[in-house]
């Protein structure tokens, strides 16, 4: 077996070669097709990374610039000029995965090893060995040093221990973040739904706030004569105060508990609503009772505060009560009858309108419109619970909500238009629709709404 002449560089791209190479590692050129070069071989320069396309002239002929281009014999010994193949002549794919186009036919000799995963640039013949990047990066894998802890966390999921909703492996710390991937976990109050007999409520954090500062409570019981009664309480925490979420939660729970205790004992619904608001105010006030040392670090913080609106519905009577700017609306089942707003805001805009200083449109267009003048909290000027009773002559629905909803359906007509026609028989669905209406409108605030059908349908006594 004759020994093959060893080339020191690739005849196609001048890439340095190693002993025994049959193909160029850079361009894939078939080195077996190249014979020993003559003693005087001109050096070919590559401009801008490309190999010049020049046909080999007859032996002894001079090029355009006077350079003599040698004729290389074929391996079979014939004098036919050997053809040079460029890197772009090789089969492969570009950086996008598409086949490389070539105007030249493929050589008859065996093809070089495929360049799968190493696309070649048609312009320069440079290989891109970087693997393609994924469209989405996977979440961080659990730290092997705490693998045992992760396993324990996964096993603890069946026992009630919180596990990250993102990586499904890490434990959730007390601050609500995954110890493995750092993902913030949804809070329990980000979205809440409850259905109690014929009444239902939905609360959502909204699209702009980092937490939900609203709260609600719904329930049903019976009056002393056995007739049904349903209640709904909705509270909106004052964001400029400290712990507004705690204030709304304490107020809604306390007011609900008072109503569910007073109504079965024979208290008049309107008086029971007044007393429930007073009790809720005391509950919020108690949140401000803290050691003097704690106030030294935050002397300028306002006391916890919230607004409140509630409804009590019996078989013949509708009672509403409120403090602040959360509202209650009446929407009859027969939409040919007019809807109505049942509450008046404790706000700067309402005061301007009541004093005749501005029209309603002008007042609510002012940037001070939503500044409230009444609320539950230790720093409230004076607690003035508002209550009102109505005796509707037709069936309908009471919509009890925070300004996170009525900002997107302010008038009674707009609220009636947003409320589904079957709200009286599908209160939970209707509450979801109203929350969705606010979110579609921008969701700038927390959104909470309760839907209470009137009259209260017969049901089993007992709160839900």
PDB file of N, CA and C in Angstrom, residues 380-436:
ATOM      1  N   UNK A 380     -60.774  57.834  63.166  1.00  0.00           N
ATOM      2  CA  UNK A 380     -61.949  58.400  62.498  1.00  0.00           C
ATOM      3  C   UNK A 380     -62.447  59.608  63.288  1.00  0.00           C
ATOM      4  N   UNK A 381     -62.924  60.616  62.555  1.00  0.00           N
ATOM      5  CA  UNK A 381     -63.384  61.832  63.234  1.00  0.00           C
ATOM      6  C   UNK A 381     -64.565  61.527  64.146  1.00  0.00           C
ATOM      7  N   UNK A 382     -65.564  60.875  63.591  1.00  0.00           N
ATOM      8  CA  UNK A 382     -66.750  60.527  64.363  1.00  0.00           C
ATOM      9  C   UNK A 382     -67.452  59.388  63.639  1.00  0.00           C
ATOM     10  N   UNK A 383     -67.832  58.360  64.367  1.00  0.00           N
ATOM     11  CA  UNK A 383     -68.491  57.217  63.758  1.00  0.00           C
ATOM     12  C   UNK A 383     -69.971  57.528  63.566  1.00  0.00           C
ATOM     13  N   UNK A 384     -70.418  57.536  62.321  1.00  0.00           N
ATOM     14  CA  UNK A 384     -71.814  57.779  61.988  1.00  0.00           C
ATOM     15  C   UNK A 384     -72.297  56.671  61.063  1.00  0.00           C
ATOM     16  N   UNK A 385     -72.723  55.537  61.620  1.00  0.00           N
ATOM     17  CA  UNK A 385     -73.242  54.470  60.758  1.00  0.00           C
ATOM     18  C   UNK A 385     -74.514  54.915  60.038  1.00  0.00           C
ATOM     19  N   UNK A 386     -74.565  54.674  58.732  1.00  0.00           N
ATOM     20  CA  UNK A 386     -75.755  54.985  57.949  1.00  0.00           C
ATOM     21  C   UNK A 386     -76.541  53.697  57.741  1.00  0.00           C
ATOM     22  N   UNK A 387     -77.838  53.748  57.949  1.00  0.00           N
ATOM     23  CA  UNK A 387     -78.704  52.596  57.675  1.00  0.00           C
ATOM     24  C   UNK A 387     -79.948  53.091  56.945  1.00  0.00           C
ATOM     25  N   UNK A 388     -80.499  52.209  56.133  1.00  0.00           N
ATOM     26  CA  UNK A 388     -81.732  52.525  55.411  1.00  0.00           C
ATOM     27  C   UNK A 388     -82.474  51.223  55.152  1.00  0.00           C
ATOM     28  N   UNK A 389     -83.808  51.284  55.183  1.00  0.00           N
ATOM     29  CA  UNK A 389     -84.618  50.096  54.935  1.00  0.00           C
ATOM     30  C   UNK A 389     -85.545  50.361  53.755  1.00  0.00           C
ATOM     31  N   UNK A 390     -85.797  49.322  52.969  1.00  0.00           N
ATOM     32  CA  UNK A 390     -86.636  49.408  51.781  1.00  0.00           C
ATOM     33  C   UNK A 390     -87.575  48.210  51.751  1.00  0.00           C
ATOM     34  N   UNK A 391     -88.728  48.400  51.092  1.00  0.00           N
ATOM     35  CA  UNK A 391     -89.678  47.312  50.878  1.00  0.00           C
ATOM     36  C   UNK A 391     -89.969  47.220  49.378  1.00  0.00           C
ATOM     37  N   UNK A 392     -89.107  46.561  48.634  1.00  0.00           N
ATOM     38  CA  UNK A 392     -89.310  46.445  47.193  1.00  0.00           C
ATOM     39  C   UNK A 392     -90.613  45.714  46.880  1.00  0.00           C
ATOM     40  N   UNK A 393     -91.290  46.135  45.807  1.00  0.00           N
ATOM     41  CA  UNK A 393     -92.562  45.532  45.424  1.00  0.00           C
ATOM     42  C   UNK A 393     -92.379  44.484  44.327  1.00  0.00           C
ATOM     43  N   UNK A 394     -91.135  44.127  44.015  1.00  0.00           N
ATOM     44  CA  UNK A 394     -90.865  43.145  42.988  1.00  0.00           C
ATOM     45  C   UNK A 394     -89.531  42.460  43.279  1.00  0.00           C
ATOM     46  N   UNK A 395     -89.309  41.271  42.731  1.00  0.00           N
ATOM     47  CA  UNK A 395     -88.028  40.587  42.980  1.00  0.00           C
ATOM     48  C   UNK A 395     -86.877  41.300  42.295  1.00  0.00           C
ATOM     49  N   UNK A 396     -85.716  41.137  42.880  1.00  0.00           N
ATOM     50  CA  UNK A 396     -84.527  41.770  42.312  1.00  0.00           C
ATOM     51  C   UNK A 396     -83.269  41.236  42.965  1.00  0.00           C
ATOM     52  N   UNK A 397     -82.195  41.971  42.781  1.00  0.00           N
ATOM     53  CA  UNK A 397     -80.883  41.576  43.302  1.00  0.00           C
ATOM     54  C   UNK A 397     -80.224  42.792  43.931  1.00  0.00           C
ATOM     55  N   UNK A 398     -79.603  42.592  45.082  1.00  0.00           N
ATOM     56  CA  UNK A 398     -78.811  43.644  45.720  1.00  0.00           C
ATOM     57  C   UNK A 398     -77.339  43.365  45.426  1.00  0.00           C
ATOM     58  N   UNK A 399     -76.652  44.347  44.851  1.00  0.00           N
ATOM     59  CA  UNK A 399     -75.221  44.248  44.556  1.00  0.00           C
ATOM     60  C   UNK A 399     -74.481  45.074  45.600  1.00  0.00           C
ATOM     61  N   UNK A 400     -73.675  44.413  46.421  1.00  0.00           N
ATOM     62  CA  UNK A 400     -72.910  45.068  47.487  1.00  0.00           C
ATOM     63  C   UNK A 400     -71.441  45.007  47.074  1.00  0.00           C
ATOM     64  N   UNK A 401     -70.779  46.159  46.955  1.00  0.00           N
ATOM     65  CA  UNK A 401     -69.442  46.139  46.350  1.00  0.00           C
ATOM     66  C   UNK A 401     -68.552  47.265  46.851  1.00  0.00           C
ATOM     67  N   UNK A 402     -67.257  47.114  46.596  1.00  0.00           N
ATOM     68  CA  UNK A 402     -66.264  48.160  46.866  1.00  0.00           C
ATOM     69  C   UNK A 402     -66.095  49.020  45.612  1.00  0.00           C
ATOM     70  N   UNK A 403     -65.351  50.119  45.767  1.00  0.00           N
ATOM     71  CA  UNK A 403     -65.167  51.004  44.617  1.00  0.00           C
ATOM     72  C   UNK A 403     -64.302  50.370  43.531  1.00  0.00           C
ATOM     73  N   UNK A 404     -63.646  49.253  43.836  1.00  0.00           N
ATOM     74  CA  UNK A 404     -62.904  48.553  42.796  1.00  0.00           C
ATOM     75  C   UNK A 404     -63.809  48.048  41.693  1.00  0.00           C
ATOM     76  N   UNK A 405     -65.105  47.848  41.992  1.00  0.00           N
ATOM     77  CA  UNK A 405     -66.077  47.490  40.963  1.00  0.00           C
ATOM     78  C   UNK A 405     -66.813  48.707  40.431  1.00  0.00           C
ATOM     79  N   UNK A 406     -67.382  49.529  41.342  1.00  0.00           N
ATOM     80  CA  UNK A 406     -68.239  50.593  40.826  1.00  0.00           C
ATOM     81  C   UNK A 406     -67.464  51.695  40.104  1.00  0.00           C
ATOM     82  N   UNK A 407     -66.153  51.706  40.216  1.00  0.00           N
ATOM     83  CA  UNK A 407     -65.378  52.617  39.365  1.00  0.00           C
ATOM     84  C   UNK A 407     -65.581  52.314  37.888  1.00  0.00           C
ATOM     85  N   UNK A 408     -65.957  51.057  37.574  1.00  0.00           N
ATOM     86  CA  UNK A 408     -66.167  50.642  36.187  1.00  0.00           C
ATOM     87  C   UNK A 408     -67.650  50.463  35.858  1.00  0.00           C
ATOM     88  N   UNK A 409     -68.537  50.733  36.816  1.00  0.00           N
ATOM     89  CA  UNK A 409     -69.987  50.707  36.592  1.00  0.00           C
ATOM     90  C   UNK A 409     -70.594  51.626  37.644  1.00  0.00           C
ATOM     91  N   UNK A 410     -70.403  52.926  37.465  1.00  0.00           N
ATOM     92  CA  UNK A 410     -70.702  53.873  38.536  1.00  0.00           C
ATOM     93  C   UNK A 410     -72.188  54.108  38.720  1.00  0.00           C
ATOM     94  N   UNK A 411     -72.910  54.299  37.645  1.00  0.00           N
ATOM     95  CA  UNK A 411     -74.335  54.564  37.777  1.00  0.00           C
ATOM     96  C   UNK A 411     -75.100  53.256  37.952  1.00  0.00           C
ATOM     97  N   UNK A 412     -76.325  53.381  38.439  1.00  0.00           N
ATOM     98  CA  UNK A 412     -77.160  52.191  38.626  1.00  0.00           C
ATOM     99  C   UNK A 412     -77.447  51.518  37.287  1.00  0.00           C
ATOM    100  N   UNK A 413     -77.602  52.305  36.247  1.00  0.00           N
ATOM    101  CA  UNK A 413     -77.856  51.751  34.917  1.00  0.00           C
ATOM    102  C   UNK A 413     -76.650  50.967  34.408  1.00  0.00           C
ATOM    103  N   UNK A 414     -75.459  51.477  34.648  1.00  0.00           N
ATOM    104  CA  UNK A 414     -74.251  50.760  34.225  1.00  0.00           C
ATOM    105  C   UNK A 414     -74.073  49.466  35.009  1.00  0.00           C
ATOM    106  N   UNK A 415     -74.398  49.500  36.290  1.00  0.00           N
ATOM    107  CA  UNK A 415     -74.290  48.282  37.098  1.00  0.00           C
ATOM    108  C   UNK A 415     -75.304  47.245  36.626  1.00  0.00           C
ATOM    109  N   UNK A 416     -76.518  47.675  36.318  1.00  0.00           N
ATOM    110  CA  UNK A 416     -77.538  46.751  35.827  1.00  0.00           C
ATOM    111  C   UNK A 416     -77.138  46.154  34.489  1.00  0.00           C
ATOM    112  N   UNK A 417     -76.492  46.925  33.662  1.00  0.00           N
ATOM    113  CA  UNK A 417     -76.060  46.424  32.356  1.00  0.00           C
ATOM    114  C   UNK A 417     -74.960  45.383  32.497  1.00  0.00           C
ATOM    115  N   UNK A 418     -74.076  45.552  33.477  1.00  0.00           N
ATOM    116  CA  UNK A 418     -72.988  44.599  33.687  1.00  0.00           C
ATOM    117  C   UNK A 418     -73.452  43.327  34.384  1.00  0.00           C
ATOM    118  N   UNK A 419     -74.567  43.400  35.116  1.00  0.00           N
ATOM    119  CA  UNK A 419     -75.059  42.251  35.883  1.00  0.00           C
ATOM    120  C   UNK A 419     -75.802  41.283  34.962  1.00  0.00           C
ATOM    121  N   UNK A 420     -75.491  39.989  34.984  1.00  0.00           N
ATOM    122  CA  UNK A 420     -76.213  39.014  34.144  1.00  0.00           C
ATOM    123  C   UNK A 420     -77.700  38.997  34.456  1.00  0.00           C
ATOM    124  N   UNK A 421     -78.509  38.642  33.449  1.00  0.00           N
ATOM    125  CA  UNK A 421     -79.961  38.632  33.611  1.00  0.00           C
ATOM    126  C   UNK A 421     -80.419  37.571  34.600  1.00  0.00           C
ATOM    127  N   UNK A 422     -79.645  36.500  34.747  1.00  0.00           N
ATOM    128  CA  UNK A 422     -80.047  35.419  35.655  1.00  0.00           C
ATOM    129  C   UNK A 422     -79.364  35.525  37.016  1.00  0.00           C
ATOM    130  N   UNK A 423     -79.042  36.741  37.442  1.00  0.00           N
ATOM    131  CA  UNK A 423     -78.306  36.929  38.694  1.00  0.00           C
ATOM    132  C   UNK A 423     -79.082  36.407  39.899  1.00  0.00           C
ATOM    133  N   UNK A 424     -80.398  36.471  39.872  1.00  0.00           N
ATOM    134  CA  UNK A 424     -81.181  36.053  41.029  1.00  0.00           C
ATOM    135  C   UNK A 424     -81.088  34.553  41.272  1.00  0.00           C
ATOM    136  N   UNK A 425     -80.851  33.768  40.224  1.00  0.00           N
ATOM    137  CA  UNK A 425     -80.765  32.315  40.376  1.00  0.00           C
ATOM    138  C   UNK A 425     -79.331  31.809  40.266  1.00  0.00           C
ATOM    139  N   UNK A 426     -78.396  32.661  39.835  1.00  0.00           N
ATOM    140  CA  UNK A 426     -76.983  32.268  39.730  1.00  0.00           C
ATOM    141  C   UNK A 426     -76.110  33.372  40.350  1.00  0.00           C
ATOM    142  N   UNK A 427     -76.201  33.556  41.652  1.00  0.00           N
ATOM    143  CA  UNK A 427     -75.463  34.668  42.283  1.00  0.00           C
ATOM    144  C   UNK A 427     -73.953  34.530  42.191  1.00  0.00           C
ATOM    145  N   UNK A 428     -73.412  33.323  42.367  1.00  0.00           N
ATOM    146  CA  UNK A 428     -71.960  33.167  42.312  1.00  0.00           C
ATOM    147  C   UNK A 428     -71.437  33.452  40.917  1.00  0.00           C
ATOM    148  N   UNK A 429     -72.108  32.924  39.921  1.00  0.00           N
ATOM    149  CA  UNK A 429     -71.705  33.211  38.540  1.00  0.00           C
ATOM    150  C   UNK A 429     -71.769  34.708  38.266  1.00  0.00           C
ATOM    151  N   UNK A 430     -72.799  35.360  38.744  1.00  0.00           N
ATOM    152  CA  UNK A 430     -72.952  36.799  38.508  1.00  0.00           C
ATOM    153  C   UNK A 430     -71.863  37.600  39.201  1.00  0.00           C
ATOM    154  N   UNK A 431     -71.497  37.189  40.416  1.00  0.00           N
ATOM    155  CA  UNK A 431     -70.407  37.876  41.111  1.00  0.00           C
ATOM    156  C   UNK A 431     -69.100  37.728  40.342  1.00  0.00           C
ATOM    157  N   UNK A 432     -68.859  36.559  39.785  1.00  0.00           N
ATOM    158  CA  UNK A 432     -67.652  36.352  38.981  1.00  0.00           C
ATOM    159  C   UNK A 432     -67.666  37.247  37.745  1.00  0.00           C
ATOM    160  N   UNK A 433     -68.834  37.364  37.125  1.00  0.00           N
ATOM    161  CA  UNK A 433     -68.945  38.200  35.931  1.00  0.00           C
ATOM    162  C   UNK A 433     -68.648  39.661  36.273  1.00  0.00           C
ATOM    163  N   UNK A 434     -69.152  40.134  37.397  1.00  0.00           N
ATOM    164  CA  UNK A 434     -68.912  41.525  37.779  1.00  0.00           C
ATOM    165  C   UNK A 434     -67.440  41.771  38.095  1.00  0.00           C
ATOM    166  N   UNK A 435     -66.792  40.830  38.770  1.00  0.00           N
ATOM    167  CA  UNK A 435     -65.350  40.973  39.019  1.00  0.00           C
ATOM    168  C   UNK A 435     -64.598  40.982  37.700  1.00  0.00           C
ATOM    169  N   UNK A 436     -64.983  40.111  36.776  1.00  0.00           N
ATOM    170  CA  UNK A 436     -64.352  40.107  35.466  1.00  0.00           C
ATOM    171  C   UNK A 436     -64.559  41.412  34.724  1.00  0.00           C
TER     172      UNK A 436
END
